[in-house]
Amino acid sequence: MAAKKGFFIVLEGPDRSGKSTQADLLKEWFENRNKKVLMTREPGGTRLSEEIRKLLLNPKNFITALAELFLYEAARAQHTAEKILPALKRGEIVISDRFTMATVAYQGYGRKIGLEIIKKLNRIATCGLKPDLNIVFTMPDSEFDKRRRTRLGFIKETPDRIEKENNAFRRRVNTAYRKIALKEKNILKIDATGKIGEISSAIRNAIIKKMNPVRFRRTRWKSQI
Ligand code: TMP
């Protein structure tokens, strides 16, 4: 993998956890500090990956669990090579709405495909690239169900192929994010039921700490005197 100079941030979590709102706020924050930001998403981010996204989310398509896994990984391989790695090499901040953890949650826990297979495919598709900071949004099942009912009941959007999945699948995915957030290292766990302003300041603090740990330690030390 090419040496990278930029900083790679990924937001993960179940549908309607508030990730996209926070991604937008974060972009604005960086841009106000004159940083060049690449905002992207998975599946998607390149012309080919956006085409694959349409196939994956079209509720009319019947896709087996294995074909679904390969399609997500194909979209990711293209996205990583064509967009993420070059931007990091140019020294940019890359913010992605979902990345490899989503495949662990949805295809691993949701579809029950072996986690070892998924981790291996994730490694291959990304050439081993890992986020500098993974931000994981979690919420209790009750809140998750409430947000789904609100969206489907009031906004009347047509659910996509994944949103149409049964309750048991969606519950497994929601639980998966809570489990992953407890287990994995190098992540920032966010309670998705928190206030937007509090969440964004927790995210910004974690980023400052990661991007400049020495300065952060000094600041903390000074403020305690
Ligand atoms: P979203 O970008 O609007 O959240 O839609 C993407 C959907 O695809 C969402 O339901 C999560 C799902 N997904 C997977 O099942 N596996 C993956 O690897 C990724 C990136 C997303």
Tab-separated table of N, CA, C and O and ligand atoms in Angstrom, residues 15 19 42-43 53 57 72 76 98-99 102-103 106-107 162, ligand 1:
chain	number	residue	atom	x	y	z
A	15	ASP	N	-28.773	2.122	10.259
A	15	ASP	CA	-29.491	3.143	9.499
A	15	ASP	C	-30.141	4.137	10.464
A	15	ASP	O	-30.603	3.760	11.535
A	19	LYS	N	-25.367	9.498	11.469
A	19	LYS	CA	-23.996	9.569	10.951
A	19	LYS	C	-23.818	10.672	9.923
A	19	LYS	O	-22.835	11.394	9.937
A	42	GLU	N	-20.007	4.599	1.391
A	42	GLU	CA	-20.034	3.227	0.882
A	42	GLU	C	-21.422	2.651	1.085
A	42	GLU	O	-22.040	2.919	2.116
A	43	PRO	N	-21.939	1.839	0.184
A	43	PRO	CA	-21.332	1.616	-1.121
A	43	PRO	C	-21.464	2.874	-1.959
A	43	PRO	O	-22.475	3.560	-1.886
A	53	ARG	N	-23.993	0.336	-6.088
A	53	ARG	CA	-24.921	0.736	-5.017
A	53	ARG	C	-26.376	0.609	-5.491
A	53	ARG	O	-27.232	0.101	-4.771
A	57	LEU	N	-29.147	-1.721	-3.674
A	57	LEU	CA	-30.258	-1.152	-2.897
A	57	LEU	C	-31.609	-1.240	-3.596
A	57	LEU	O	-32.651	-1.007	-2.972
A	72	TYR	N	-20.626	-5.670	-2.395
A	72	TYR	CA	-20.138	-4.636	-1.470
A	72	TYR	C	-18.612	-4.546	-1.539
A	72	TYR	O	-18.039	-3.456	-1.530
A	76	ARG	N	-16.166	-1.548	-2.821
A	76	ARG	CA	-15.124	-1.052	-1.898
A	76	ARG	C	-13.737	-1.064	-2.548
A	76	ARG	O	-12.947	-0.130	-2.363
A	98	ARG	N	-19.630	5.028	6.261
A	98	ARG	CA	-19.478	3.572	6.216
A	98	ARG	C	-18.209	3.131	5.488
A	98	ARG	O	-17.755	3.762	4.550
A	99	PHE	N	-17.700	1.960	5.951
A	99	PHE	CA	-16.533	1.315	5.328
A	99	PHE	C	-16.583	-0.155	5.751
A	99	PHE	O	-17.679	-0.717	5.848
A	102	ALA	N	-19.173	-1.991	8.257
A	102	ALA	CA	-20.561	-2.222	7.831
A	102	ALA	C	-20.728	-3.642	7.295
A	102	ALA	O	-21.767	-4.278	7.505
A	103	THR	N	-19.709	-4.146	6.633
A	103	THR	CA	-19.814	-5.508	6.089
A	103	THR	C	-19.791	-6.540	7.220
A	103	THR	O	-20.478	-7.559	7.162
A	106	TYR	N	-23.513	-6.032	8.724
A	106	TYR	CA	-24.659	-6.422	7.880
A	106	TYR	C	-24.514	-7.822	7.275
A	106	TYR	O	-25.440	-8.622	7.336
A	107	GLN	N	-23.331	-8.079	6.654
A	107	GLN	CA	-23.197	-9.391	6.011
A	107	GLN	C	-22.724	-10.451	7.018
A	107	GLN	O	-23.102	-11.621	6.908
A	162	ILE	N	-32.188	-3.241	1.551
A	162	ILE	CA	-31.698	-3.622	2.883
A	162	ILE	C	-32.710	-3.202	3.960
A	162	ILE	O	-32.980	-3.933	4.904
B	1	TMP	P1	-26.810	4.057	3.254
B	1	TMP	O1	-25.507	4.483	2.662
B	1	TMP	O2	-27.927	4.894	2.802
B	1	TMP	O3	-26.756	3.829	4.694
B	1	TMP	O4	-27.194	2.639	2.563
B	1	TMP	C1	-26.321	1.632	2.438
B	1	TMP	C2	-26.969	0.359	2.911
B	1	TMP	O5	-26.076	-0.707	2.631
B	1	TMP	C3	-27.229	0.347	4.411
B	1	TMP	O6	-28.457	-0.300	4.684
B	1	TMP	C4	-26.121	-0.498	4.937
B	1	TMP	C5	-25.801	-1.447	3.807
B	1	TMP	N1	-24.398	-1.918	3.759
B	1	TMP	C6	-24.134	-3.265	3.870
B	1	TMP	O7	-25.064	-4.079	4.009
B	1	TMP	N2	-22.835	-3.688	3.791
B	1	TMP	C7	-21.794	-2.831	3.597
B	1	TMP	O8	-20.634	-3.260	3.535
B	1	TMP	C8	-22.092	-1.421	3.462
B	1	TMP	C9	-20.985	-0.446	3.229
B	1	TMP	C10	-23.404	-1.003	3.569
